[in-house]
mmCIF file with all atom_site columns, C-alpha atoms and ligand atoms in Angstrom:
data_model
loop_
_atom_site.group_PDB
_atom_site.id
_atom_site.type_symbol
_atom_site.label_atom_id
_atom_site.label_alt_id
_atom_site.label_comp_id
_atom_site.label_asym_id
_atom_site.label_entity_id
_atom_site.label_seq_id
_atom_site.pdbx_PDB_ins_code
_atom_site.Cartn_x
_atom_site.Cartn_y
_atom_site.Cartn_z
_atom_site.occupancy
_atom_site.B_iso_or_equiv
_atom_site.pdbx_formal_charge
_atom_site.auth_seq_id
_atom_site.auth_comp_id
_atom_site.auth_asym_id
_atom_site.auth_atom_id
_atom_site.pdbx_PDB_model_num
ATOM   1   C CA  . MET L 1 1   ? 10.506 -36.247 44.957 1.00 81.00 ? 1   MET L CA  1
ATOM   2   C CA  . ARG L 1 2   ? 8.130  -37.347 47.692 1.00 93.00 ? 2   ARG L CA  1
ATOM   3   C CA  . VAL L 1 3   ? 9.205  -36.677 51.265 1.00 96.00 ? 3   VAL L CA  1
ATOM   4   C CA  . ARG L 1 4   ? 7.450  -38.524 54.053 1.00 96.00 ? 4   ARG L CA  1
ATOM   5   C CA  . CYS L 1 5   ? 7.514  -37.120 57.600 1.00 97.00 ? 5   CYS L CA  1
ATOM   6   C CA  . VAL L 1 6   ? 7.139  -39.553 60.487 1.00 97.00 ? 6   VAL L CA  1
ATOM   7   C CA  . SER L 1 7   ? 6.677  -38.877 64.192 1.00 97.00 ? 7   SER L CA  1
ATOM   8   C CA  . ASP L 1 8   ? 6.431  -42.512 65.244 1.00 97.00 ? 8   ASP L CA  1
ATOM   9   C CA  . LEU L 1 9   ? 10.080 -43.298 65.951 1.00 98.00 ? 9   LEU L CA  1
ATOM   10  C CA  . SER L 1 10  ? 9.666  -47.051 66.360 1.00 97.00 ? 10  SER L CA  1
ATOM   11  C CA  . SER L 1 11  ? 11.163 -47.861 62.972 1.00 96.00 ? 11  SER L CA  1
ATOM   12  C CA  . VAL L 1 12  ? 13.930 -45.237 62.906 1.00 98.00 ? 12  VAL L CA  1
ATOM   13  C CA  . ASP L 1 13  ? 17.368 -46.697 62.191 1.00 98.00 ? 13  ASP L CA  1
ATOM   14  C CA  . TRP L 1 14  ? 19.498 -44.569 64.538 1.00 98.00 ? 14  TRP L CA  1
ATOM   15  C CA  . ARG L 1 15  ? 22.759 -45.714 62.989 1.00 98.00 ? 15  ARG L CA  1
ATOM   16  C CA  . ALA L 1 16  ? 21.464 -44.602 59.605 1.00 98.00 ? 16  ALA L CA  1
ATOM   17  C CA  . MET L 1 17  ? 20.574 -41.221 61.109 1.00 98.00 ? 17  MET L CA  1
ATOM   18  C CA  . LYS L 1 18  ? 24.087 -40.895 62.520 1.00 98.00 ? 18  LYS L CA  1
ATOM   19  C CA  . ARG L 1 19  ? 25.609 -41.832 59.139 1.00 98.00 ? 19  ARG L CA  1
ATOM   20  C CA  . ALA L 1 20  ? 23.417 -39.308 57.325 1.00 98.00 ? 20  ALA L CA  1
ATOM   21  C CA  . LEU L 1 21  ? 24.425 -36.541 59.744 1.00 98.00 ? 21  LEU L CA  1
ATOM   22  C CA  . VAL L 1 22  ? 28.122 -37.390 59.522 1.00 98.00 ? 22  VAL L CA  1
ATOM   23  C CA  . ARG L 1 23  ? 27.993 -37.515 55.714 1.00 98.00 ? 23  ARG L CA  1
ATOM   24  C CA  . ASP L 1 24  ? 26.309 -34.121 55.675 1.00 98.00 ? 24  ASP L CA  1
ATOM   25  C CA  . ARG L 1 25  ? 28.738 -32.636 58.207 1.00 97.00 ? 25  ARG L CA  1
ATOM   26  C CA  . PHE L 1 26  ? 25.937 -31.929 60.647 1.00 96.00 ? 26  PHE L CA  1
ATOM   27  C CA  . ASP L 1 27  ? 27.063 -34.419 63.276 1.00 96.00 ? 27  ASP L CA  1
ATOM   28  C CA  . ASN L 1 28  ? 27.459 -32.982 66.763 1.00 94.00 ? 28  ASN L CA  1
ATOM   29  C CA  . GLY L 1 29  ? 29.042 -36.018 68.356 1.00 96.00 ? 29  GLY L CA  1
ATOM   30  C CA  . ARG L 1 30  ? 26.070 -38.009 69.620 1.00 98.00 ? 30  ARG L CA  1
ATOM   31  C CA  . THR L 1 31  ? 26.231 -41.747 69.234 1.00 98.00 ? 31  THR L CA  1
ATOM   32  C CA  . PRO L 1 32  ? 23.246 -43.529 67.620 1.00 98.00 ? 32  PRO L CA  1
ATOM   33  C CA  . ALA L 1 33  ? 22.038 -44.434 71.127 1.00 98.00 ? 33  ALA L CA  1
ATOM   34  C CA  . GLU L 1 34  ? 22.303 -40.808 72.244 1.00 98.00 ? 34  GLU L CA  1
ATOM   35  C CA  . LEU L 1 35  ? 20.449 -39.625 69.162 1.00 98.00 ? 35  LEU L CA  1
ATOM   36  C CA  . ARG L 1 36  ? 17.723 -42.083 70.015 1.00 98.00 ? 36  ARG L CA  1
ATOM   37  C CA  . ARG L 1 37  ? 17.483 -40.805 73.596 1.00 98.00 ? 37  ARG L CA  1
ATOM   38  C CA  . SER L 1 38  ? 17.351 -37.177 72.400 1.00 98.00 ? 38  SER L CA  1
ATOM   39  C CA  . PHE L 1 39  ? 14.623 -37.824 69.858 1.00 98.00 ? 39  PHE L CA  1
ATOM   40  C CA  . GLU L 1 40  ? 12.594 -40.146 72.039 1.00 98.00 ? 40  GLU L CA  1
ATOM   41  C CA  . ALA L 1 41  ? 12.615 -37.591 74.867 1.00 98.00 ? 41  ALA L CA  1
ATOM   42  C CA  . SER L 1 42  ? 11.171 -34.971 72.487 1.00 98.00 ? 42  SER L CA  1
ATOM   43  C CA  . ARG L 1 43  ? 8.344  -34.558 70.051 1.00 98.00 ? 43  ARG L CA  1
ATOM   44  C CA  . SER L 1 44  ? 10.149 -35.398 66.851 1.00 98.00 ? 44  SER L CA  1
ATOM   45  C CA  . VAL L 1 45  ? 9.813  -35.550 63.099 1.00 98.00 ? 45  VAL L CA  1
ATOM   46  C CA  . VAL L 1 46  ? 12.076 -37.542 60.808 1.00 98.00 ? 46  VAL L CA  1
ATOM   47  C CA  . ALA L 1 47  ? 11.808 -36.902 57.065 1.00 98.00 ? 47  ALA L CA  1
ATOM   48  C CA  . TYR L 1 48  ? 12.385 -39.718 54.595 1.00 98.00 ? 48  TYR L CA  1
ATOM   49  C CA  . SER L 1 49  ? 12.911 -39.865 50.883 1.00 97.00 ? 49  SER L CA  1
ATOM   50  C CA  . GLY L 1 50  ? 12.332 -43.522 50.147 1.00 96.00 ? 50  GLY L CA  1
ATOM   51  C CA  . ASP L 1 51  ? 14.223 -45.317 52.914 1.00 96.00 ? 51  ASP L CA  1
ATOM   52  C CA  . GLU L 1 52  ? 16.748 -42.536 53.416 1.00 97.00 ? 52  GLU L CA  1
ATOM   53  C CA  . ILE L 1 53  ? 16.661 -40.093 56.298 1.00 98.00 ? 53  ILE L CA  1
ATOM   54  C CA  . VAL L 1 54  ? 16.813 -36.628 54.755 1.00 98.00 ? 54  VAL L CA  1
ATOM   55  C CA  . GLY L 1 55  ? 15.654 -34.385 57.588 1.00 98.00 ? 55  GLY L CA  1
ATOM   56  C CA  . THR L 1 56  ? 15.078 -34.112 61.303 1.00 98.00 ? 56  THR L CA  1
ATOM   57  C CA  . ALA L 1 57  ? 13.414 -31.731 63.720 1.00 98.00 ? 57  ALA L CA  1
ATOM   58  C CA  . ARG L 1 58  ? 12.419 -32.054 67.322 1.00 98.00 ? 58  ARG L CA  1
ATOM   59  C CA  . VAL L 1 59  ? 10.968 -29.928 70.052 1.00 98.00 ? 59  VAL L CA  1
ATOM   60  C CA  . LEU L 1 60  ? 11.360 -30.026 73.813 1.00 98.00 ? 60  LEU L CA  1
ATOM   61  C CA  . THR L 1 61  ? 8.186  -28.841 75.488 1.00 96.00 ? 61  THR L CA  1
ATOM   62  C CA  . ASP L 1 62  ? 6.742  -28.597 78.983 1.00 95.00 ? 62  ASP L CA  1
ATOM   63  C CA  . GLY L 1 63  ? 3.341  -29.125 77.389 1.00 94.00 ? 63  GLY L CA  1
ATOM   64  C CA  . VAL L 1 64  ? 2.068  -25.854 78.851 1.00 93.00 ? 64  VAL L CA  1
ATOM   65  C CA  . CYS L 1 65  ? 3.827  -22.663 77.834 1.00 93.00 ? 65  CYS L CA  1
ATOM   66  C CA  . ASN L 1 66  ? 7.424  -23.184 76.691 1.00 94.00 ? 66  ASN L CA  1
ATOM   67  C CA  . ALA L 1 67  ? 8.997  -25.161 73.896 1.00 96.00 ? 67  ALA L CA  1
ATOM   68  C CA  . TYR L 1 68  ? 12.438 -25.247 72.320 1.00 96.00 ? 68  TYR L CA  1
ATOM   69  C CA  . LEU L 1 69  ? 13.024 -26.302 68.746 1.00 97.00 ? 69  LEU L CA  1
ATOM   70  C CA  . VAL L 1 70  ? 16.282 -28.142 68.000 1.00 96.00 ? 70  VAL L CA  1
ATOM   71  C CA  . ASP L 1 71  ? 18.005 -30.473 65.534 1.00 97.00 ? 71  ASP L CA  1
ATOM   72  C CA  . VAL L 1 72  ? 16.297 -28.907 62.533 1.00 97.00 ? 72  VAL L CA  1
ATOM   73  C CA  . TRP L 1 73  ? 18.255 -30.277 59.619 1.00 97.00 ? 73  TRP L CA  1
ATOM   74  C CA  . THR L 1 74  ? 17.642 -30.979 55.940 1.00 97.00 ? 74  THR L CA  1
ATOM   75  C CA  . ARG L 1 75  ? 20.188 -32.913 53.909 1.00 98.00 ? 75  ARG L CA  1
ATOM   76  C CA  . SER L 1 76  ? 22.262 -30.389 51.967 1.00 97.00 ? 76  SER L CA  1
ATOM   77  C CA  . ASP L 1 77  ? 21.386 -31.610 48.475 1.00 97.00 ? 77  ASP L CA  1
ATOM   78  C CA  . LEU L 1 78  ? 17.651 -31.459 49.229 1.00 97.00 ? 78  LEU L CA  1
ATOM   79  C CA  . ARG L 1 79  ? 17.429 -27.994 50.689 1.00 96.00 ? 79  ARG L CA  1
ATOM   80  C CA  . ARG L 1 80  ? 15.024 -25.279 49.492 1.00 96.00 ? 80  ARG L CA  1
ATOM   81  C CA  . ARG L 1 81  ? 12.281 -27.790 48.709 1.00 96.00 ? 81  ARG L CA  1
ATOM   82  C CA  . GLY L 1 82  ? 10.133 -27.084 51.736 1.00 96.00 ? 82  GLY L CA  1
ATOM   83  C CA  . ILE L 1 83  ? 11.272 -30.036 53.887 1.00 97.00 ? 83  ILE L CA  1
ATOM   84  C CA  . ALA L 1 84  ? 12.177 -27.983 56.982 1.00 97.00 ? 84  ALA L CA  1
ATOM   85  C CA  . ARG L 1 85  ? 9.015  -25.943 56.653 1.00 97.00 ? 85  ARG L CA  1
ATOM   86  C CA  . LYS L 1 86  ? 6.953  -29.129 56.560 1.00 97.00 ? 86  LYS L CA  1
ATOM   87  C CA  . MET L 1 87  ? 8.705  -30.622 59.613 1.00 98.00 ? 87  MET L CA  1
ATOM   88  C CA  . VAL L 1 88  ? 8.504  -27.438 61.700 1.00 97.00 ? 88  VAL L CA  1
ATOM   89  C CA  . ARG L 1 89  ? 4.856  -26.808 60.801 1.00 96.00 ? 89  ARG L CA  1
ATOM   90  C CA  . ARG L 1 90  ? 4.012  -30.325 61.899 1.00 97.00 ? 90  ARG L CA  1
ATOM   91  C CA  . LEU L 1 91  ? 5.757  -29.834 65.249 1.00 97.00 ? 91  LEU L CA  1
ATOM   92  C CA  . CYS L 1 92  ? 4.244  -26.379 65.825 1.00 96.00 ? 92  CYS L CA  1
ATOM   93  C CA  . ALA L 1 93  ? 0.743  -27.731 65.163 1.00 95.00 ? 93  ALA L CA  1
ATOM   94  C CA  . GLY L 1 94  ? 1.036  -29.551 68.486 1.00 93.00 ? 94  GLY L CA  1
ATOM   95  C CA  . LEU L 1 95  ? 2.211  -26.504 70.440 1.00 95.00 ? 95  LEU L CA  1
ATOM   96  C CA  . ARG L 1 96  ? -0.851 -24.237 70.532 1.00 94.00 ? 96  ARG L CA  1
ATOM   97  C CA  . GLY L 1 97  ? -0.540 -21.493 73.162 1.00 93.00 ? 97  GLY L CA  1
ATOM   98  C CA  . GLN L 1 98  ? 3.161  -22.087 73.740 1.00 95.00 ? 98  GLN L CA  1
ATOM   99  C CA  . HIS L 1 99  ? 6.141  -19.803 73.305 1.00 94.00 ? 99  HIS L CA  1
ATOM   100 C CA  . VAL L 1 100 ? 8.514  -21.624 70.937 1.00 95.00 ? 100 VAL L CA  1
ATOM   101 C CA  . TYR L 1 101 ? 12.190 -20.747 71.070 1.00 94.00 ? 101 TYR L CA  1
ATOM   102 C CA  . LEU L 1 102 ? 14.932 -21.594 68.659 1.00 93.00 ? 102 LEU L CA  1
ATOM   103 C CA  . GLN L 1 103 ? 18.580 -20.779 68.245 1.00 85.00 ? 103 GLN L CA  1
ATOM   104 C CA  . ALA L 1 104 ? 18.890 -20.027 64.567 1.00 81.00 ? 104 ALA L CA  1
ATOM   105 C CA  . GLU L 1 105 ? 22.209 -20.585 62.854 1.00 76.00 ? 105 GLU L CA  1
ATOM   106 C CA  . GLY L 1 106 ? 23.205 -19.950 59.287 1.00 74.00 ? 106 GLY L CA  1
ATOM   107 C CA  . ASP L 1 107 ? 21.391 -17.836 56.782 1.00 82.00 ? 107 ASP L CA  1
ATOM   108 C CA  . ALA L 1 108 ? 17.849 -19.173 56.931 1.00 86.00 ? 108 ALA L CA  1
ATOM   109 C CA  . ALA L 1 109 ? 16.308 -16.273 58.878 1.00 89.00 ? 109 ALA L CA  1
ATOM   110 C CA  . LYS L 1 110 ? 13.760 -15.948 56.075 1.00 89.00 ? 110 LYS L CA  1
ATOM   111 C CA  . LEU L 1 111 ? 12.544 -19.481 56.801 1.00 92.00 ? 111 LEU L CA  1
ATOM   112 C CA  . TRP L 1 112 ? 12.003 -18.758 60.475 1.00 93.00 ? 112 TRP L CA  1
ATOM   113 C CA  . ARG L 1 113 ? 10.302 -15.445 59.838 1.00 93.00 ? 113 ARG L CA  1
ATOM   114 C CA  . SER L 1 114 ? 7.988  -17.088 57.305 1.00 93.00 ? 114 SER L CA  1
ATOM   115 C CA  . LEU L 1 115 ? 7.040  -19.582 60.007 1.00 94.00 ? 115 LEU L CA  1
ATOM   116 C CA  . GLY L 1 116 ? 6.197  -16.772 62.433 1.00 94.00 ? 116 GLY L CA  1
ATOM   117 C CA  . PHE L 1 117 ? 9.406  -16.622 64.480 1.00 94.00 ? 117 PHE L CA  1
ATOM   118 C CA  . ARG L 1 118 ? 10.708 -13.205 65.500 1.00 92.00 ? 118 ARG L CA  1
ATOM   119 C CA  . GLU L 1 119 ? 14.167 -12.183 66.701 1.00 89.00 ? 119 GLU L CA  1
ATOM   120 C CA  . GLN L 1 120 ? 14.606 -11.964 70.461 1.00 85.00 ? 120 GLN L CA  1
ATOM   121 C CA  . PRO L 1 121 ? 16.719 -9.213  72.019 1.00 81.00 ? 121 PRO L CA  1
ATOM   122 C CA  . VAL L 1 122 ? 19.328 -11.468 73.674 1.00 81.00 ? 122 VAL L CA  1
ATOM   123 C CA  . GLY L 1 123 ? 20.211 -15.114 73.406 1.00 82.00 ? 123 GLY L CA  1
ATOM   124 C CA  . MET L 1 124 ? 22.527 -16.690 75.954 1.00 83.00 ? 124 MET L CA  1
ATOM   125 C CA  . SER L 1 125 ? 23.511 -20.277 76.542 1.00 83.00 ? 125 SER L CA  1
ATOM   126 C CA  . ARG L 1 126 ? 26.043 -22.423 78.300 1.00 87.00 ? 126 ARG L CA  1
ATOM   127 C CA  . ILE L 1 127 ? 27.177 -26.034 78.428 1.00 83.00 ? 127 ILE L CA  1
ATOM   128 C CA  . VAL L 1 128 ? 27.220 -27.474 81.928 1.00 88.00 ? 128 VAL L CA  1
ATOM   129 C CA  . GLY L 1 129 ? 30.537 -29.316 82.185 1.00 88.00 ? 129 GLY L CA  1
ATOM   130 C CA  . THR L 1 130 ? 31.764 -30.661 78.843 1.00 90.00 ? 130 THR L CA  1
ATOM   131 C CA  . TRP L 1 131 ? 29.697 -31.363 75.726 1.00 87.00 ? 131 TRP L CA  1
ATOM   132 C CA  . LEU L 1 132 ? 27.957 -34.731 76.026 1.00 89.00 ? 132 LEU L CA  1
ATOM   133 C CA  . ARG L 1 133 ? 29.988 -35.272 79.215 1.00 91.00 ? 133 ARG L CA  1
ATOM   134 C CA  . ARG L 1 134 ? 32.928 -36.339 77.063 1.00 91.00 ? 134 ARG L CA  1
ATOM   135 C CA  . ARG L 1 135 ? 36.359 -36.034 78.616 1.00 83.00 ? 135 ARG L CA  1
ATOM   136 C CA  . ARG L 1 136 ? 37.205 -33.192 76.270 1.00 72.00 ? 136 ARG L CA  1
ATOM   137 C CA  . ALA L 1 137 ? 34.623 -30.805 74.809 1.00 55.00 ? 137 ALA L CA  1
ATOM   138 C CA  . ARG L 1 138 ? 33.855 -31.625 71.186 1.00 57.00 ? 138 ARG L CA  1
ATOM   139 C CA  . ARG L 1 139 ? 33.164 -29.163 68.449 1.00 59.00 ? 139 ARG L CA  1
ATOM   140 C CA  . ARG L 1 140 ? 29.376 -28.714 67.910 1.00 56.00 ? 140 ARG L CA  1
HETATM 141 C C1  . COA M 2 .   ? 17.897 -24.299 57.836 1.00 91.59 ? 201 COA M C1  1
HETATM 142 C C2  . COA M 2 .   ? 17.485 -25.572 57.086 1.00 91.59 ? 201 COA M C2  1
HETATM 143 C C3  . COA M 2 .   ? 16.924 -26.561 58.096 1.00 91.59 ? 201 COA M C3  1
HETATM 144 C C4  . COA M 2 .   ? 16.403 -25.212 56.050 1.00 91.59 ? 201 COA M C4  1
HETATM 145 O O1  . COA M 2 .   ? 15.958 -26.427 55.466 1.00 91.59 ? 201 COA M O1  1
HETATM 146 P P1  . COA M 2 .   ? 15.195 -26.459 54.058 1.00 91.59 ? 201 COA M P1  1
HETATM 147 O O2  . COA M 2 .   ? 14.526 -27.780 53.969 1.00 91.59 ? 201 COA M O2  1
HETATM 148 O O3  . COA M 2 .   ? 16.123 -26.091 52.973 1.00 91.59 ? 201 COA M O3  1
HETATM 149 O O4  . COA M 2 .   ? 14.152 -25.283 54.230 1.00 91.59 ? 201 COA M O4  1
HETATM 150 P P2  . COA M 2 .   ? 12.861 -25.071 53.347 1.00 91.59 ? 201 COA M P2  1
HETATM 151 O O5  . COA M 2 .   ? 13.077 -25.577 51.966 1.00 91.59 ? 201 COA M O5  1
HETATM 152 O O6  . COA M 2 .   ? 11.679 -25.597 54.084 1.00 91.59 ? 201 COA M O6  1
HETATM 153 O O7  . COA M 2 .   ? 12.798 -23.483 53.295 1.00 91.59 ? 201 COA M O7  1
HETATM 154 C C5  . COA M 2 .   ? 11.606 -22.852 53.063 1.00 91.59 ? 201 COA M C5  1
HETATM 155 C C6  . COA M 2 .   ? 11.885 -21.374 52.820 1.00 91.59 ? 201 COA M C6  1
HETATM 156 O O8  . COA M 2 .   ? 12.702 -20.828 53.825 1.00 91.59 ? 201 COA M O8  1
HETATM 157 C C7  . COA M 2 .   ? 13.656 -19.916 53.237 1.00 91.59 ? 201 COA M C7  1
HETATM 158 N N1  . COA M 2 .   ? 15.026 -20.467 53.363 1.00 91.59 ? 201 COA M N1  1
HETATM 159 C C8  . COA M 2 .   ? 15.383 -21.723 53.725 1.00 91.59 ? 201 COA M C8  1
HETATM 160 N N2  . COA M 2 .   ? 16.735 -21.827 53.766 1.00 91.59 ? 201 COA M N2  1
HETATM 161 C C9  . COA M 2 .   ? 17.205 -20.613 53.413 1.00 91.59 ? 201 COA M C9  1
HETATM 162 C C10 . COA M 2 .   ? 18.516 -20.072 53.248 1.00 91.59 ? 201 COA M C10 1
HETATM 163 N N3  . COA M 2 .   ? 19.604 -20.803 53.478 1.00 91.59 ? 201 COA M N3  1
HETATM 164 N N4  . COA M 2 .   ? 18.636 -18.798 52.876 1.00 91.59 ? 201 COA M N4  1
HETATM 165 C C11 . COA M 2 .   ? 17.547 -18.022 52.649 1.00 91.59 ? 201 COA M C11 1
HETATM 166 N N5  . COA M 2 .   ? 16.272 -18.462 52.757 1.00 91.59 ? 201 COA M N5  1
HETATM 167 C C12 . COA M 2 .   ? 16.122 -19.739 53.154 1.00 91.59 ? 201 COA M C12 1
HETATM 168 C C13 . COA M 2 .   ? 13.247 -19.756 51.816 1.00 91.59 ? 201 COA M C13 1
HETATM 169 O O9  . COA M 2 .   ? 12.298 -18.705 51.742 1.00 91.59 ? 201 COA M O9  1
HETATM 170 C C14 . COA M 2 .   ? 12.620 -21.094 51.532 1.00 91.59 ? 201 COA M C14 1
HETATM 171 O O10 . COA M 2 .   ? 11.682 -21.035 50.500 1.00 91.59 ? 201 COA M O10 1
HETATM 172 P P3  . COA M 2 .   ? 12.178 -20.901 48.971 1.00 91.59 ? 201 COA M P3  1
HETATM 173 O O11 . COA M 2 .   ? 13.241 -21.938 48.759 1.00 91.59 ? 201 COA M O11 1
HETATM 174 O O12 . COA M 2 .   ? 10.914 -21.175 48.219 1.00 91.59 ? 201 COA M O12 1
HETATM 175 O O13 . COA M 2 .   ? 12.681 -19.503 48.824 1.00 91.59 ? 201 COA M O13 1
HETATM 176 C C15 . COA M 2 .   ? 18.679 -26.188 56.314 1.00 91.59 ? 201 COA M C15 1
HETATM 177 O O14 . COA M 2 .   ? 19.294 -25.177 55.556 1.00 91.59 ? 201 COA M O14 1
HETATM 178 C C16 . COA M 2 .   ? 19.712 -26.852 57.204 1.00 91.59 ? 201 COA M C16 1
HETATM 179 O O15 . COA M 2 .   ? 19.593 -28.028 57.517 1.00 91.59 ? 201 COA M O15 1
HETATM 180 N N6  . COA M 2 .   ? 20.755 -26.069 57.605 1.00 91.59 ? 201 COA M N6  1
HETATM 181 C C17 . COA M 2 .   ? 21.771 -26.587 58.507 1.00 91.59 ? 201 COA M C17 1
HETATM 182 C C18 . COA M 2 .   ? 21.226 -26.804 59.886 1.00 91.59 ? 201 COA M C18 1
HETATM 183 C C19 . COA M 2 .   ? 20.621 -25.543 60.489 1.00 91.59 ? 201 COA M C19 1
HETATM 184 O O16 . COA M 2 .   ? 21.122 -24.436 60.343 1.00 91.59 ? 201 COA M O16 1
HETATM 185 N N7  . COA M 2 .   ? 19.495 -25.725 61.222 1.00 91.59 ? 201 COA M N7  1
HETATM 186 C C20 . COA M 2 .   ? 18.755 -24.650 61.856 1.00 91.59 ? 201 COA M C20 1
HETATM 187 C C21 . COA M 2 .   ? 19.224 -24.336 63.211 1.00 91.59 ? 201 COA M C21 1
HETATM 188 S S1  . COA M 2 .   ? 18.443 -25.357 64.418 1.00 91.59 ? 201 COA M S1  1
#
């Protein structure tokens, strides 16, 4: 199976991305328009198998010293084929000299370590107001 990674977002079908995330139970409540804003405000990679979106990754960076990796996702049935590694390597190639943070969930610590990430002593976070400014906070 050939997976193509694109960083030019001009042809991304944001509704298709939303559908793929919902189907894979990795939807965190953003509408297609909100997904578009998130990805367009970041350096992003979208992975395709044929016409289907099968992976995403994006990084928020100040372009100097700090970057934050988010939305790293590979469609469940295509995991353990190197898709996330390919996406993250591509993003990190543009971050020379920067400290890249990530909040790792799940059991893929081996992936992050193999890509050079190391555990940090403390991670803390908060949501300002409610998630996505919705009336009631949604589950992430
Ligand atoms: C984490 C995630 C992005 C990994 O995607 P992936 O495409 O399967 O990862 P890769 O195939 O590139 O993994 C490369 C290597 O990392 C390690 N790895 C990846 N996922 C792993 C897991 N669940 N458990 C143990 N090792 C794992 C393996 O060493 C793997 O190589 P191998 O299969 O040859 O042993 C994917 O499991 C996912 O989408 N999870 C849900 C979302 C998530 O947790 N995102 C990360 C937080 S931002």
